[in-house]
Amino acid sequence: MGAAQSFRELCDRTKNTNVRLSLPAVCIVWQTAMIILFGVFIRYNEESDTHWVEYRKENNLSDIQNDFYFRYPSFQDVHVMIFVGFGFLMTFLQRYSFGAVGFNFLIAAFGLQWALLMQGWFHSLDYTDGKIKIGVENLINADFCVAGCLIAYGAVLGKVSPVQLLVLTLFGITLFAVEEYIILDLIHAKDAGGSMVIHTFGGYYGLSISWMLYRPNLDQSNRLQSSVYHSDVFAMIGTLFLWMFWPSFNSAITDHGDGQHRAAINTYLALASTVLTTVAVSSLFQKHGKLDMVHIQNSTLAGGVAVGTAAEFMLMPYGSLIVGFCCGIISTLGYIFLTPFMEKYLKIQDTCGIHNLHAMPGVIGGIVGAITAAAATESVYGAEGLRNTFDFEGEFADRSTSKQGGHQAAGLCVAICFGVGGGILVGFILRLPIWGDPADDNCFNDEPYWEMPYILRIFPAEIQQYKSIQTYKIFI
Amino acid sequence: MGAAQSFRELCDRTKNTNVRLSLPAVCIVWQTAMIILFGVFIRYNEESDTHWVEYRKENNLSDIQNDFYFRYPSFQDVHVMIFVGFGFLMTFLQRYSFGAVGFNFLIAAFGLQWALLMQGWFHSLDYTDGKIKIGVENLINADFCVAGCLIAYGAVLGKVSPVQLLVLTLFGITLFAVEEYIILDLIHAKDAGGSMVIHTFGGYYGLSISWMLYRPNLDQSNRLQSSVYHSDVFAMIGTLFLWMFWPSFNSAITDHGDGQHRAAINTYLALASTVLTTVAVSSLFQKHGKLDMVHIQNSTLAGGVAVGTAAEFMLMPYGSLIVGFCCGIISTLGYIFLTPFMEKYLKIQDTCGIHNLHAMPGVIGGIVGAITAAAATESVYGAEGLRNTFDFEGEFADRSTSKQGGHQAAGLCVAICFGVGGGILVGFILRLPIWGDPADDNCFNDEPYWEMPYILRIFPAEIQQYKSIQTYKIFI
Amino acid sequence: MGAAQSFRELCDRTKNTNVRLSLPAVCIVWQTAMIILFGVFIRYNEESDTHWVEYRKENNLSDIQNDFYFRYPSFQDVHVMIFVGFGFLMTFLQRYSFGAVGFNFLIAAFGLQWALLMQGWFHSLDYTDGKIKIGVENLINADFCVAGCLIAYGAVLGKVSPVQLLVLTLFGITLFAVEEYIILDLIHAKDAGGSMVIHTFGGYYGLSISWMLYRPNLDQSNRLQSSVYHSDVFAMIGTLFLWMFWPSFNSAITDHGDGQHRAAINTYLALASTVLTTVAVSSLFQKHGKLDMVHIQNSTLAGGVAVGTAAEFMLMPYGSLIVGFCCGIISTLGYIFLTPFMEKYLKIQDTCGIHNLHAMPGVIGGIVGAITAAAATESVYGAEGLRNTFDFEGEFADRSTSKQGGHQAAGLCVAICFGVGGGILVGFILRLPIWGDPADDNCFNDEPYWEMPYILRIFPAEIQQYKSIQTYKIFI
């Protein structure tokens, strides 16, 4: 215990948030590494290469059958979710909007490059020439991979430095690619919208890191850990773009044709249902029945998370509504009861409540997926439909749906293990006293990392002249 | 008169805005009803079902010919208009942004479910098994249906409780589905962008409700019925997303191929034209030629409304510009002269000016549609083109274009009647003193229904220490 | 010199910002002219006309092969960039958000109409009947054309009247269409994303105008030439929508199939790389390593500009990363060193720093394009791929890639010449003292052109009653 304590003391020395050397160094070195690795490994695939015209003729295809036209609109929607959705969702704090949207931007831009490599090695490696061949589906998957890390960012929002976030992202992407390979390829679980692979993993990864970085004196930053009126409106931009484009998220990499179509419908319905139960619970547990913006901003999205795994299955429209119904309730109750409990007793400080928005709904999504898969029958799906939907081909041709259900459950366990284990490991690294994170009384504050324009001039209305302006500093 | 007066007095008792029982109850009960009805009635259609692979082969189709790829990008644009467009357009009030974007979210999420059922029974019922079969086109239509109710919300913004809004939506969707069935199916009028079906109906529905809910002492809330600088900027987010995606709105459910293509072009042009005339009139009627944000936020959209019915017709690019030209002028003049007149003499308090943005331009759109249809000739459209555009098939195979023009006009009348009649009926219901609406001196205020984060800390710039902070409440 | 000086004095007379006559007059007259010219010249093309159904059958096409489905999703993304992207990017000033987003709206709405005509005469004129036939590709090109003028607006932001902006746009579109015709048709250079045609031209056009309109006493408006916290967050909305949709911008009018696919991938990668080097340089040159929002808002986009010309070429993924890497560094250094230098020594006051975001990266993009074209080989592209990519057809069938490289460089020179020459000419016109521009001490201020809602009520928190409210004017 002596060693652990001295390590802790080492970490708690007076904080120095100057990242003038570390941040530029990490950005330049890592970006240079990306260029070299891309030079060695990454090429266009047959649909984005100039040889497409020959490929197309050989396979008797029309230009419109290029995968680009199947997936690009969904890709752009996902892209908006990653940068505007996640970025603005986190602007709710009164004085951390620059960090929310700016660091989200930074780590997503790095993460997608590293994800193209990591996922490429596992999924898109052309063994004839050792190159990763990329097309629009790889871009979507890279954005997905990044989403896992942005979820984790939500747990530590306002308490870490940008360098720590880049480290969190580097390891997060790496872990993601490995767990994804195990779950989707080895276990052959299906996870269209990533309830397990993205949300469960990302959620527990972030919570474990937050647990490792527990700050007993965080109440010293209490004055800043709340919203102002307009920061809540900004956050609603994030909420709505996530909510609206979630059908694209869950359908982006599903099967051409009915697969994408059905995944979009299921997600659309689940999300609609979630809004009503979120409002109900939020109003029910507040004095005078007033709604809490935190719930509206976050819990309304839980249905999209929970329907992720089963989105492509024949979940049925009413099934989607049921999933959304439950998740709205559970997620809002989580914000009311579980988040304070976790902070007080489990020492997990979860700034954005990702446990309620991603981790729990992700687990529910995994379970729903397992049950729906196990219950799938040829009479509902049709023989060919069943084979297509679950990819019962090649070595998996003989798998039964009940066995598939078990494998789905196994996939969920892998996601949780990678999240918790990886988070503890990375949290340990992030405790090193070299990363420039803020002191306990200076969290949730843009000031340490951003040039701040915070002076407003206020003067009494009766005085029309500019001369008598009183200058105030104002937190807005 | 005695009964009417005592009813009025009953309604004007001291207001109690506590919705802690009613709001959760309505949300939970109605959402449960949706689940049951969806379970009984709603299934995937042949393009979103796993049997698509068989259907596709039988009909010799490619996956890309699934309706999903024709309409999903437009659907997502429409979805953004409904949630971000309408939601943020209404954030302009200084202290009602939560209600604007939050209640818009709530009623749209409920409305689209109810719309899938109501429209499904009328349009998508498969008589072989009594099920409604849904695909992406149904989702678009559900969003359209919701738009009518969100328009109505604009008239009563800030003066009603969320429970009233849900009631408004329940009846609004129901009325919408019936009038739409009468106009599109029985009368066989065409209304691609819903000038009549959506905007005229929604506009008069909202105005009639507002008339029924007239508050003679609303000036007690005057201090809050205005914008602040940043709330006007937030509203521009709504304006722009509506303006940009309106071509998708008007083309979303038009014919594959040239129909969608032409509708998008016509709308794009009409909207561009509207912006210039709006700016012209706004500047002309203001002292010093200053522009008024209310006009820029709203009247610039009138051209999109007015070109809705005729968007798919051969309106011609210059025709679209003319429609936009006129609507920019009329709508802006409406804000300057008509809105104050209606409030003073007709006792219609129209918070967002939906009469100028939806009702009037909708009527103009209906008239433009009737004229354009009546003037359509085979020499311009081509024989097959004319048949396709106006769906002169089946029982309507022999209809002439001049007769079609008359039927378009009849459709417009139906929309107005349903709007006015339905609004009076629903307004009567909403006057009951049980809904938790705010008192006359507490309108346009988020405080009754939302937990408010309104404390900012302001302190003189010379004093660098946090100790001497003076705390102010500030309306932002 | 005497004449020049007296001209200068004439221009510097006391400013009158009343545009009550000029603005409505210009809007109404120009819009009327548009209607007449559209009536004479503009018709639907064969893909948006009702005769499509016959055309389709003759050419054995499916509806999904209508160009609408290849380009409409990209068009909508470009449309968002023009109106929300450019508009909100310029809202960063504390008190010029209405002008930023409102005037951007106005001039884009006018410009796209004039662009349809100007570009139509050069590119889409049907010589059989003397009509311009338009479809979705024309809408995209019109938006592109407008982008050039919006870039120029960035240089003069806050210092000109809306009438001046409309004049700037009228001439800008005209010049654009001519230089585009010379570069793309006569010189037969390729410029998919418009590095030369849009960004280089637009950048130098704006800088030259700003030079002609130099205000020696602009420091009198210093108090307003900065941001406040929330105006910086608004600007990030613009930044992110530009950043996310840039792949659509660069791929919108490239070849069907692999062309669009590859252009999107290259742009996606270049932009990701730019973010990291922008952050690195911004942090490195600031005390304490703090990031500057100006850099994050602007320089992160430079990679998208610079990869524009070569986006469709076989630039290779690592090539895109390298371009982005360099541009992030150069653009950020430009903001730190070049912008102050240009203002002090070259008398170019560049409000948004368009030299760093558009002009320089545009030139780099032109050079990258020339090099990539000159280095193209049949072994990389394939014989048919090379022909397709560079359109070596008709009179250009025998052109070699090295010659193409030279022609690309020639195109870049044309763009610079048109930008500088046109800007000086138009700047001269805009100096006339008739346009209603603001005085030197009233720049960067919405007050001269907008009705302003700027009164907030602030009162001490202890006092719960509304009676004791102190009213302040507050700049927010």
Short mmCIF file of N, CA and C in Angstrom, two decimals, chain A residues 273-344:
data_model
loop_
_atom_site.label_atom_id
_atom_site.label_comp_id
_atom_site.label_asym_id
_atom_site.label_seq_id
_atom_site.Cartn_x
_atom_site.Cartn_y
_atom_site.Cartn_z
N SER A 273 -40.10 6.38 -29.30
CA SER A 273 -40.67 5.86 -28.07
C SER A 273 -39.89 6.34 -26.84
N THR A 274 -38.57 6.37 -26.97
CA THR A 274 -37.73 6.79 -25.84
C THR A 274 -38.05 8.21 -25.38
N VAL A 275 -38.35 9.10 -26.33
CA VAL A 275 -38.59 10.49 -25.97
C VAL A 275 -39.75 10.59 -24.98
N LEU A 276 -40.80 9.84 -25.24
CA LEU A 276 -41.99 9.97 -24.38
C LEU A 276 -41.74 9.44 -22.97
N THR A 277 -41.07 8.31 -22.86
CA THR A 277 -40.85 7.79 -21.51
C THR A 277 -39.80 8.62 -20.76
N THR A 278 -38.85 9.17 -21.48
CA THR A 278 -37.89 10.07 -20.83
C THR A 278 -38.61 11.26 -20.22
N VAL A 279 -39.47 11.89 -21.00
CA VAL A 279 -40.23 13.04 -20.50
C VAL A 279 -41.07 12.64 -19.29
N ALA A 280 -41.70 11.48 -19.39
CA ALA A 280 -42.56 11.02 -18.30
C ALA A 280 -41.76 10.89 -17.01
N VAL A 281 -40.65 10.18 -17.05
CA VAL A 281 -39.88 9.94 -15.83
C VAL A 281 -39.25 11.23 -15.32
N SER A 282 -38.75 12.05 -16.24
CA SER A 282 -38.12 13.30 -15.83
C SER A 282 -39.11 14.16 -15.08
N SER A 283 -40.31 14.25 -15.58
CA SER A 283 -41.34 15.08 -14.94
C SER A 283 -41.79 14.47 -13.61
N LEU A 284 -41.90 13.16 -13.58
CA LEU A 284 -42.44 12.47 -12.40
C LEU A 284 -41.54 12.64 -11.18
N PHE A 285 -40.24 12.72 -11.38
CA PHE A 285 -39.33 12.74 -10.25
C PHE A 285 -38.82 14.13 -9.90
N GLN A 286 -39.42 15.15 -10.49
CA GLN A 286 -38.97 16.50 -10.20
C GLN A 286 -40.09 17.22 -9.46
N LYS A 287 -39.73 18.06 -8.53
CA LYS A 287 -40.74 18.85 -7.83
C LYS A 287 -41.52 19.65 -8.85
N HIS A 288 -42.81 19.76 -8.71
CA HIS A 288 -43.68 20.50 -9.62
C HIS A 288 -43.73 19.91 -11.02
N GLY A 289 -43.14 18.74 -11.22
CA GLY A 289 -43.20 18.13 -12.54
C GLY A 289 -42.38 18.82 -13.60
N LYS A 290 -41.41 19.62 -13.18
CA LYS A 290 -40.59 20.31 -14.17
C LYS A 290 -39.61 19.35 -14.84
N LEU A 291 -39.35 19.60 -16.11
CA LEU A 291 -38.43 18.74 -16.85
C LEU A 291 -37.00 19.17 -16.61
N ASP A 292 -36.10 18.20 -16.66
CA ASP A 292 -34.68 18.47 -16.47
C ASP A 292 -33.97 18.33 -17.81
N MET A 293 -33.30 19.40 -18.23
CA MET A 293 -32.63 19.40 -19.53
C MET A 293 -31.62 18.25 -19.69
N VAL A 294 -30.97 17.87 -18.59
CA VAL A 294 -30.00 16.78 -18.66
C VAL A 294 -30.66 15.52 -19.22
N HIS A 295 -31.86 15.24 -18.75
CA HIS A 295 -32.55 14.03 -19.23
C HIS A 295 -32.95 14.16 -20.69
N ILE A 296 -33.49 15.32 -21.04
CA ILE A 296 -33.93 15.51 -22.42
C ILE A 296 -32.74 15.43 -23.36
N GLN A 297 -31.61 15.98 -22.93
CA GLN A 297 -30.42 15.97 -23.78
C GLN A 297 -29.84 14.57 -23.97
N ASN A 298 -29.99 13.71 -22.98
CA ASN A 298 -29.27 12.45 -23.02
C ASN A 298 -30.16 11.21 -23.12
N SER A 299 -31.12 11.09 -22.23
CA SER A 299 -31.88 9.85 -22.16
C SER A 299 -32.73 9.60 -23.40
N THR A 300 -33.10 10.68 -24.10
CA THR A 300 -33.88 10.51 -25.33
C THR A 300 -33.12 9.72 -26.39
N LEU A 301 -31.81 9.57 -26.19
CA LEU A 301 -31.00 8.87 -27.18
C LEU A 301 -30.81 7.39 -26.85
N ALA A 302 -31.21 6.99 -25.66
CA ALA A 302 -30.90 5.64 -25.20
C ALA A 302 -31.52 4.56 -26.08
N GLY A 303 -32.68 4.84 -26.64
CA GLY A 303 -33.33 3.87 -27.51
C GLY A 303 -32.51 3.55 -28.74
N GLY A 304 -31.82 4.54 -29.26
CA GLY A 304 -30.98 4.31 -30.43
C GLY A 304 -29.82 3.38 -30.12
N VAL A 305 -29.26 3.55 -28.91
CA VAL A 305 -28.18 2.67 -28.48
C VAL A 305 -28.69 1.23 -28.35
N ALA A 306 -29.84 1.10 -27.70
CA ALA A 306 -30.30 -0.23 -27.32
C ALA A 306 -30.83 -1.03 -28.50
N VAL A 307 -31.18 -0.36 -29.57
CA VAL A 307 -31.70 -1.08 -30.72
C VAL A 307 -30.59 -1.38 -31.73
N GLY A 308 -29.37 -1.02 -31.35
CA GLY A 308 -28.26 -1.14 -32.29
C GLY A 308 -28.00 -2.55 -32.79
N THR A 309 -27.86 -3.49 -31.87
CA THR A 309 -27.51 -4.85 -32.29
C THR A 309 -28.62 -5.48 -33.12
N ALA A 310 -29.86 -5.28 -32.69
CA ALA A 310 -30.97 -5.97 -33.33
C ALA A 310 -31.60 -5.18 -34.47
N ALA A 311 -31.01 -4.02 -34.80
CA ALA A 311 -31.66 -3.14 -35.78
C ALA A 311 -31.91 -3.84 -37.11
N GLU A 312 -30.98 -4.71 -37.49
CA GLU A 312 -31.10 -5.36 -38.80
C GLU A 312 -32.01 -6.59 -38.73
N PHE A 313 -32.27 -7.07 -37.52
CA PHE A 313 -33.10 -8.28 -37.38
C PHE A 313 -34.57 -7.95 -37.56
N MET A 314 -35.41 -9.00 -37.62
CA MET A 314 -36.85 -8.78 -37.71
C MET A 314 -37.40 -8.49 -36.31
N LEU A 315 -36.96 -7.38 -35.76
CA LEU A 315 -37.34 -6.99 -34.41
C LEU A 315 -38.81 -6.61 -34.35
N MET A 316 -39.36 -6.26 -35.49
CA MET A 316 -40.74 -5.80 -35.65
C MET A 316 -40.90 -4.37 -35.09
N PRO A 317 -41.71 -3.58 -35.75
CA PRO A 317 -41.93 -2.20 -35.29
C PRO A 317 -42.33 -2.10 -33.83
N TYR A 318 -43.24 -2.97 -33.37
CA TYR A 318 -43.63 -2.87 -31.95
C TYR A 318 -42.48 -3.27 -31.05
N GLY A 319 -41.65 -4.19 -31.50
CA GLY A 319 -40.47 -4.57 -30.71
C GLY A 319 -39.54 -3.38 -30.51
N SER A 320 -39.36 -2.61 -31.56
CA SER A 320 -38.52 -1.41 -31.45
C SER A 320 -39.11 -0.43 -30.45
N LEU A 321 -40.42 -0.26 -30.52
CA LEU A 321 -41.06 0.65 -29.57
C LEU A 321 -40.87 0.19 -28.13
N ILE A 322 -40.96 -1.10 -27.91
CA ILE A 322 -40.79 -1.63 -26.56
C ILE A 322 -39.38 -1.37 -26.05
N VAL A 323 -38.41 -1.63 -26.89
CA VAL A 323 -37.02 -1.37 -26.49
C VAL A 323 -36.84 0.09 -26.12
N GLY A 324 -37.35 0.97 -26.95
CA GLY A 324 -37.23 2.40 -26.66
C GLY A 324 -37.95 2.79 -25.38
N PHE A 325 -39.13 2.24 -25.20
CA PHE A 325 -39.93 2.50 -24.00
C PHE A 325 -39.12 2.20 -22.73
N CYS A 326 -38.56 1.02 -22.69
CA CYS A 326 -37.80 0.61 -21.49
C CYS A 326 -36.57 1.47 -21.29
N CYS A 327 -35.87 1.75 -22.38
CA CYS A 327 -34.60 2.47 -22.23
C CYS A 327 -34.80 3.90 -21.79
N GLY A 328 -35.86 4.55 -22.24
CA GLY A 328 -36.12 5.90 -21.77
C GLY A 328 -36.29 5.94 -20.27
N ILE A 329 -37.02 4.95 -19.76
CA ILE A 329 -37.25 4.88 -18.31
C ILE A 329 -35.95 4.58 -17.56
N ILE A 330 -35.27 3.54 -17.98
CA ILE A 330 -34.05 3.11 -17.28
C ILE A 330 -32.99 4.19 -17.31
N SER A 331 -32.81 4.79 -18.47
CA SER A 331 -31.75 5.79 -18.60
C SER A 331 -32.04 7.02 -17.73
N THR A 332 -33.28 7.47 -17.72
CA THR A 332 -33.61 8.65 -16.90
C THR A 332 -33.49 8.32 -15.42
N LEU A 333 -33.97 7.14 -15.02
CA LEU A 333 -33.79 6.73 -13.61
C LEU A 333 -32.31 6.67 -13.28
N GLY A 334 -31.51 6.24 -14.23
CA GLY A 334 -30.06 6.21 -14.02
C GLY A 334 -29.52 7.58 -13.67
N TYR A 335 -29.94 8.61 -14.44
CA TYR A 335 -29.46 9.96 -14.13
C TYR A 335 -29.91 10.41 -12.75
N ILE A 336 -31.13 10.02 -12.35
CA ILE A 336 -31.67 10.51 -11.08
C ILE A 336 -31.05 9.79 -9.89
N PHE A 337 -30.92 8.47 -10.00
CA PHE A 337 -30.46 7.70 -8.84
C PHE A 337 -29.04 7.13 -8.95
N LEU A 338 -28.71 6.61 -10.13
CA LEU A 338 -27.47 5.85 -10.23
C LEU A 338 -26.23 6.72 -10.28
N THR A 339 -26.29 7.83 -11.05
CA THR A 339 -25.10 8.67 -11.17
C THR A 339 -24.64 9.21 -9.81
N PRO A 340 -25.55 9.77 -8.99
CA PRO A 340 -25.09 10.21 -7.67
C PRO A 340 -24.56 9.05 -6.82
N PHE A 341 -25.23 7.90 -6.92
CA PHE A 341 -24.78 6.72 -6.17
C PHE A 341 -23.37 6.31 -6.58
N MET A 342 -23.14 6.26 -7.90
CA MET A 342 -21.83 5.84 -8.39
C MET A 342 -20.73 6.80 -7.95
N GLU A 343 -21.06 8.08 -7.96
CA GLU A 343 -20.05 9.06 -7.56
C GLU A 343 -19.74 8.93 -6.07
N LYS A 344 -20.77 8.70 -5.28
CA LYS A 344 -20.59 8.68 -3.83
C LYS A 344 -19.95 7.38 -3.34
#
